[in-house]
């Protein structure tokens, strides 16, 4: 996967507060939260730690939703739009209107554990992310490395 080329990304992610995720499962579709007025905000694997830090610091009711990009085309479309110097994935409905995220596109839901002030993240496909967040193991918060999850890189570790 090459996150510098969004068309090659297989999965995107949504950090879902407990009440939003419960409502989605009850309704059969994910309508998002207060900020999701025109589209559903999503993140690439590499963007998840920054999104957690900026919008969800200290919350202990979060789930990380892994979303199959290929399954989004049935109900709408994914657009990568610039914000803060990087491209973020946004889910739109037909004709650039708001549409809820179809639950059949969510291939995995992982409850995020809060350890101190940091969230424990699962290993995300194609990336191993460390910035104080990784599989329950705290690292110095200033350490920021993104290591491609490839046999060549892993062999050097």
PDB file of C-alpha atoms in Angstrom:
ATOM      1  CA  UNK A   1       0.000   0.000   0.000  1.00  0.00           C
ATOM      2  CA  UNK A   2       1.241   3.474  -0.871  1.00  0.00           C
ATOM      3  CA  UNK A   3      -0.451   6.183   1.206  1.00  0.00           C
ATOM      4  CA  UNK A   4       1.149   8.866  -0.958  1.00  0.00           C
ATOM      5  CA  UNK A   5      -1.136   7.578  -3.732  1.00  0.00           C
ATOM      6  CA  UNK A   6      -4.649   7.434  -2.201  1.00  0.00           C
ATOM      7  CA  UNK A   7      -6.074   5.456  -5.129  1.00  0.00           C
ATOM      8  CA  UNK A   8      -4.040   2.450  -3.965  1.00  0.00           C
ATOM      9  CA  UNK A   9      -5.288   2.444  -0.358  1.00  0.00           C
ATOM     10  CA  UNK A  10      -7.365  -0.634   0.505  1.00  0.00           C
ATOM     11  CA  UNK A  11      -8.546   0.471   3.966  1.00  0.00           C
ATOM     12  CA  UNK A  12      -9.422   3.745   5.664  1.00  0.00           C
ATOM     13  CA  UNK A  13     -10.322   4.240   9.323  1.00  0.00           C
ATOM     14  CA  UNK A  14     -12.897   5.949  11.493  1.00  0.00           C
ATOM     15  CA  UNK A  15     -12.398   6.623  15.184  1.00  0.00           C
ATOM     16  CA  UNK A  16     -15.883   6.159  16.594  1.00  0.00           C
ATOM     17  CA  UNK A  17     -16.966   7.307  20.056  1.00  0.00           C
ATOM     18  CA  UNK A  18     -19.075   4.727  21.882  1.00  0.00           C
ATOM     19  CA  UNK A  19     -22.433   6.463  21.465  1.00  0.00           C
ATOM     20  CA  UNK A  20     -21.889   6.914  17.701  1.00  0.00           C
ATOM     21  CA  UNK A  21     -20.889   3.279  17.170  1.00  0.00           C
ATOM     22  CA  UNK A  22     -23.812   1.994  19.254  1.00  0.00           C
ATOM     23  CA  UNK A  23     -26.231   4.194  17.260  1.00  0.00           C
ATOM     24  CA  UNK A  24     -24.746   2.938  13.983  1.00  0.00           C
ATOM     25  CA  UNK A  25     -25.251  -0.695  14.925  1.00  0.00           C
ATOM     26  CA  UNK A  26     -28.829   0.038  16.004  1.00  0.00           C
ATOM     27  CA  UNK A  27     -29.658   1.961  12.779  1.00  0.00           C
ATOM     28  CA  UNK A  28     -27.700  -0.246  10.376  1.00  0.00           C
ATOM     29  CA  UNK A  29     -25.608   2.690   9.070  1.00  0.00           C
ATOM     30  CA  UNK A  30     -23.003   5.069  10.507  1.00  0.00           C
ATOM     31  CA  UNK A  31     -24.167   8.705  10.493  1.00  0.00           C
ATOM     32  CA  UNK A  32     -21.097  10.091  12.248  1.00  0.00           C
ATOM     33  CA  UNK A  33     -21.046  12.969  14.697  1.00  0.00           C
ATOM     34  CA  UNK A  34     -21.432  16.739  14.919  1.00  0.00           C
ATOM     35  CA  UNK A  35     -18.562  17.457  12.512  1.00  0.00           C
ATOM     36  CA  UNK A  36     -19.908  15.107   9.841  1.00  0.00           C
ATOM     37  CA  UNK A  37     -22.315  17.505   8.127  1.00  0.00           C
ATOM     38  CA  UNK A  38     -21.433  17.176   4.429  1.00  0.00           C
ATOM     39  CA  UNK A  39     -19.411  13.973   4.545  1.00  0.00           C
ATOM     40  CA  UNK A  40     -18.053  11.352   6.941  1.00  0.00           C
ATOM     41  CA  UNK A  41     -14.501  12.189   8.090  1.00  0.00           C
ATOM     42  CA  UNK A  42     -12.070   9.271   7.811  1.00  0.00           C
ATOM     43  CA  UNK A  43      -8.315   8.751   8.238  1.00  0.00           C
ATOM     44  CA  UNK A  44      -5.598   6.748   6.540  1.00  0.00           C
ATOM     45  CA  UNK A  45      -3.643   4.300   8.720  1.00  0.00           C
ATOM     46  CA  UNK A  46      -0.836   6.834   9.017  1.00  0.00           C
ATOM     47  CA  UNK A  47      -3.246   9.598  10.101  1.00  0.00           C
ATOM     48  CA  UNK A  48      -4.974   7.651  12.896  1.00  0.00           C
ATOM     49  CA  UNK A  49      -2.530   8.603  15.727  1.00  0.00           C
ATOM     50  CA  UNK A  50      -2.722  12.322  14.873  1.00  0.00           C
ATOM     51  CA  UNK A  51      -6.522  12.222  14.658  1.00  0.00           C
ATOM     52  CA  UNK A  52      -6.669  10.491  18.052  1.00  0.00           C
ATOM     53  CA  UNK A  53      -4.371  13.078  19.600  1.00  0.00           C
ATOM     54  CA  UNK A  54      -6.140  16.085  18.132  1.00  0.00           C
ATOM     55  CA  UNK A  55      -9.799  15.159  18.572  1.00  0.00           C
ATOM     56  CA  UNK A  56     -10.052  12.292  21.073  1.00  0.00           C
ATOM     57  CA  UNK A  57      -7.300  12.722  23.672  1.00  0.00           C
ATOM     58  CA  UNK A  58      -8.193  11.094  26.976  1.00  0.00           C
ATOM     59  CA  UNK A  59     -11.446   9.480  25.785  1.00  0.00           C
ATOM     60  CA  UNK A  60     -11.934   5.895  26.908  1.00  0.00           C
ATOM     61  CA  UNK A  61     -15.008   5.004  24.826  1.00  0.00           C
ATOM     62  CA  UNK A  62     -13.472   4.750  21.350  1.00  0.00           C
ATOM     63  CA  UNK A  63     -13.510   2.070  18.682  1.00  0.00           C
ATOM     64  CA  UNK A  64     -11.344   2.027  15.571  1.00  0.00           C
ATOM     65  CA  UNK A  65     -13.337   1.009  12.502  1.00  0.00           C
ATOM     66  CA  UNK A  66     -11.417  -0.505   9.598  1.00  0.00           C
ATOM     67  CA  UNK A  67     -13.283   0.283   6.371  1.00  0.00           C
ATOM     68  CA  UNK A  68     -12.844  -1.484   3.033  1.00  0.00           C
ATOM     69  CA  UNK A  69     -12.559   1.255   0.397  1.00  0.00           C
ATOM     70  CA  UNK A  70     -13.882  -1.074  -2.322  1.00  0.00           C
ATOM     71  CA  UNK A  71     -17.186  -1.515  -0.485  1.00  0.00           C
ATOM     72  CA  UNK A  72     -17.809   2.241  -0.269  1.00  0.00           C
ATOM     73  CA  UNK A  73     -18.416   2.600  -4.021  1.00  0.00           C
ATOM     74  CA  UNK A  74     -21.819   0.903  -3.704  1.00  0.00           C
ATOM     75  CA  UNK A  75     -23.348   3.662  -1.535  1.00  0.00           C
ATOM     76  CA  UNK A  76     -21.271   6.688  -2.521  1.00  0.00           C
ATOM     77  CA  UNK A  77     -17.662   7.586  -3.105  1.00  0.00           C
ATOM     78  CA  UNK A  78     -14.438   8.387  -1.287  1.00  0.00           C
ATOM     79  CA  UNK A  79     -12.641  11.649  -1.998  1.00  0.00           C
ATOM     80  CA  UNK A  80      -9.192  12.607  -0.761  1.00  0.00           C
ATOM     81  CA  UNK A  81      -9.210  16.299   0.133  1.00  0.00           C
ATOM     82  CA  UNK A  82      -6.453  18.563   1.411  1.00  0.00           C
ATOM     83  CA  UNK A  83      -6.480  19.780   5.004  1.00  0.00           C
ATOM     84  CA  UNK A  84      -3.518  20.817   7.145  1.00  0.00           C
ATOM     85  CA  UNK A  85      -0.981  19.904   4.468  1.00  0.00           C
ATOM     86  CA  UNK A  86      -2.180  16.349   3.863  1.00  0.00           C
ATOM     87  CA  UNK A  87      -4.951  14.525   2.051  1.00  0.00           C
ATOM     88  CA  UNK A  88      -7.730  13.084   4.206  1.00  0.00           C
ATOM     89  CA  UNK A  89     -10.357  10.597   3.014  1.00  0.00           C
ATOM     90  CA  UNK A  90     -13.968  11.829   3.092  1.00  0.00           C
ATOM     91  CA  UNK A  91     -17.000   9.662   2.320  1.00  0.00           C
ATOM     92  CA  UNK A  92     -19.730  11.329   0.254  1.00  0.00           C
ATOM     93  CA  UNK A  93     -23.058  10.034  -0.966  1.00  0.00           C
ATOM     94  CA  UNK A  94     -24.341  10.259  -4.543  1.00  0.00           C
ATOM     95  CA  UNK A  95     -23.980  13.659  -6.255  1.00  0.00           C
ATOM     96  CA  UNK A  96     -21.678  14.914  -3.495  1.00  0.00           C
ATOM     97  CA  UNK A  97     -24.440  14.775  -0.862  1.00  0.00           C
ATOM     98  CA  UNK A  98     -24.245  13.455   2.690  1.00  0.00           C
ATOM     99  CA  UNK A  99     -24.808   9.730   3.058  1.00  0.00           C
ATOM    100  CA  UNK A 100     -24.281   7.464   6.050  1.00  0.00           C
ATOM    101  CA  UNK A 101     -21.387   5.045   5.944  1.00  0.00           C
ATOM    102  CA  UNK A 102     -22.681   1.562   5.083  1.00  0.00           C
ATOM    103  CA  UNK A 103     -21.905  -0.905   7.887  1.00  0.00           C
ATOM    104  CA  UNK A 104     -21.056  -3.676   5.429  1.00  0.00           C
ATOM    105  CA  UNK A 105     -17.953  -1.627   4.524  1.00  0.00           C
ATOM    106  CA  UNK A 106     -16.715  -1.920   8.147  1.00  0.00           C
ATOM    107  CA  UNK A 107     -14.585  -5.067   8.130  1.00  0.00           C
ATOM    108  CA  UNK A 108     -13.290  -4.781  11.688  1.00  0.00           C
ATOM    109  CA  UNK A 109     -14.049  -2.859  14.863  1.00  0.00           C
ATOM    110  CA  UNK A 110     -11.433  -2.663  17.624  1.00  0.00           C
ATOM    111  CA  UNK A 111     -12.069  -1.136  21.062  1.00  0.00           C
ATOM    112  CA  UNK A 112      -9.200   1.249  21.833  1.00  0.00           C
ATOM    113  CA  UNK A 113      -7.778   0.928  25.322  1.00  0.00           C
ATOM    114  CA  UNK A 114      -6.678   4.097  27.105  1.00  0.00           C
ATOM    115  CA  UNK A 115      -3.397   3.624  28.973  1.00  0.00           C
ATOM    116  CA  UNK A 116      -2.643   6.775  30.925  1.00  0.00           C
ATOM    117  CA  UNK A 117      -3.284   9.464  28.329  1.00  0.00           C
ATOM    118  CA  UNK A 118      -2.345   7.329  25.305  1.00  0.00           C
ATOM    119  CA  UNK A 119      -4.525   5.009  23.245  1.00  0.00           C
ATOM    120  CA  UNK A 120      -3.387   1.497  22.439  1.00  0.00           C
ATOM    121  CA  UNK A 121      -3.663   0.831  18.705  1.00  0.00           C
ATOM    122  CA  UNK A 122      -3.720  -2.458  16.844  1.00  0.00           C
ATOM    123  CA  UNK A 123      -1.084  -2.947  14.160  1.00  0.00           C
ATOM    124  CA  UNK A 124      -2.667  -1.401  11.089  1.00  0.00           C
ATOM    125  CA  UNK A 125      -2.217  -3.045   7.679  1.00  0.00           C
ATOM    126  CA  UNK A 126       0.959  -2.040   5.835  1.00  0.00           C
ATOM    127  CA  UNK A 127       2.099   0.253   8.621  1.00  0.00           C
ATOM    128  CA  UNK A 128       3.517  -0.156  12.086  1.00  0.00           C
ATOM    129  CA  UNK A 129       2.862   3.153  13.823  1.00  0.00           C
ATOM    130  CA  UNK A 130       4.695   4.326  16.926  1.00  0.00           C
ATOM    131  CA  UNK A 131       4.133   7.705  18.505  1.00  0.00           C
ATOM    132  CA  UNK A 132       3.237   6.603  21.984  1.00  0.00           C
ATOM    133  CA  UNK A 133       0.572   4.327  20.516  1.00  0.00           C
ATOM    134  CA  UNK A 134       1.204   0.706  19.623  1.00  0.00           C
ATOM    135  CA  UNK A 135      -0.320  -2.521  20.868  1.00  0.00           C
ATOM    136  CA  UNK A 136      -0.539  -1.340  24.469  1.00  0.00           C
ATOM    137  CA  UNK A 137       3.175  -0.604  24.654  1.00  0.00           C
ATOM    138  CA  UNK A 138       3.882   3.019  25.541  1.00  0.00           C
ATOM    139  CA  UNK A 139       6.792   4.704  23.847  1.00  0.00           C
ATOM    140  CA  UNK A 140       8.187   8.197  24.351  1.00  0.00           C
ATOM    141  CA  UNK A 141       5.577  10.568  22.849  1.00  0.00           C
ATOM    142  CA  UNK A 142       8.173  12.520  20.864  1.00  0.00           C
ATOM    143  CA  UNK A 143       9.303   9.385  19.054  1.00  0.00           C
ATOM    144  CA  UNK A 144       7.511   9.293  15.720  1.00  0.00           C
ATOM    145  CA  UNK A 145       8.335   6.543  13.297  1.00  0.00           C
ATOM    146  CA  UNK A 146       6.313   4.965  10.578  1.00  0.00           C
ATOM    147  CA  UNK A 147       7.815   1.709   9.440  1.00  0.00           C
ATOM    148  CA  UNK A 148       6.583  -0.032   6.326  1.00  0.00           C
ATOM    149  CA  UNK A 149       5.339  -3.468   7.263  1.00  0.00           C
ATOM    150  CA  UNK A 150       7.421  -5.311   4.712  1.00  0.00           C
ATOM    151  CA  UNK A 151       9.652  -8.371   5.164  1.00  0.00           C
ATOM    152  CA  UNK A 152      12.696  -6.332   4.138  1.00  0.00           C
ATOM    153  CA  UNK A 153      12.135  -3.631   6.760  1.00  0.00           C
ATOM    154  CA  UNK A 154      11.107  -6.130   9.457  1.00  0.00           C
ATOM    155  CA  UNK A 155      14.238  -8.206   8.786  1.00  0.00           C
ATOM    156  CA  UNK A 156      16.379  -5.171   9.596  1.00  0.00           C
ATOM    157  CA  UNK A 157      14.648  -4.557  12.945  1.00  0.00           C
TER     158      UNK A 157
END
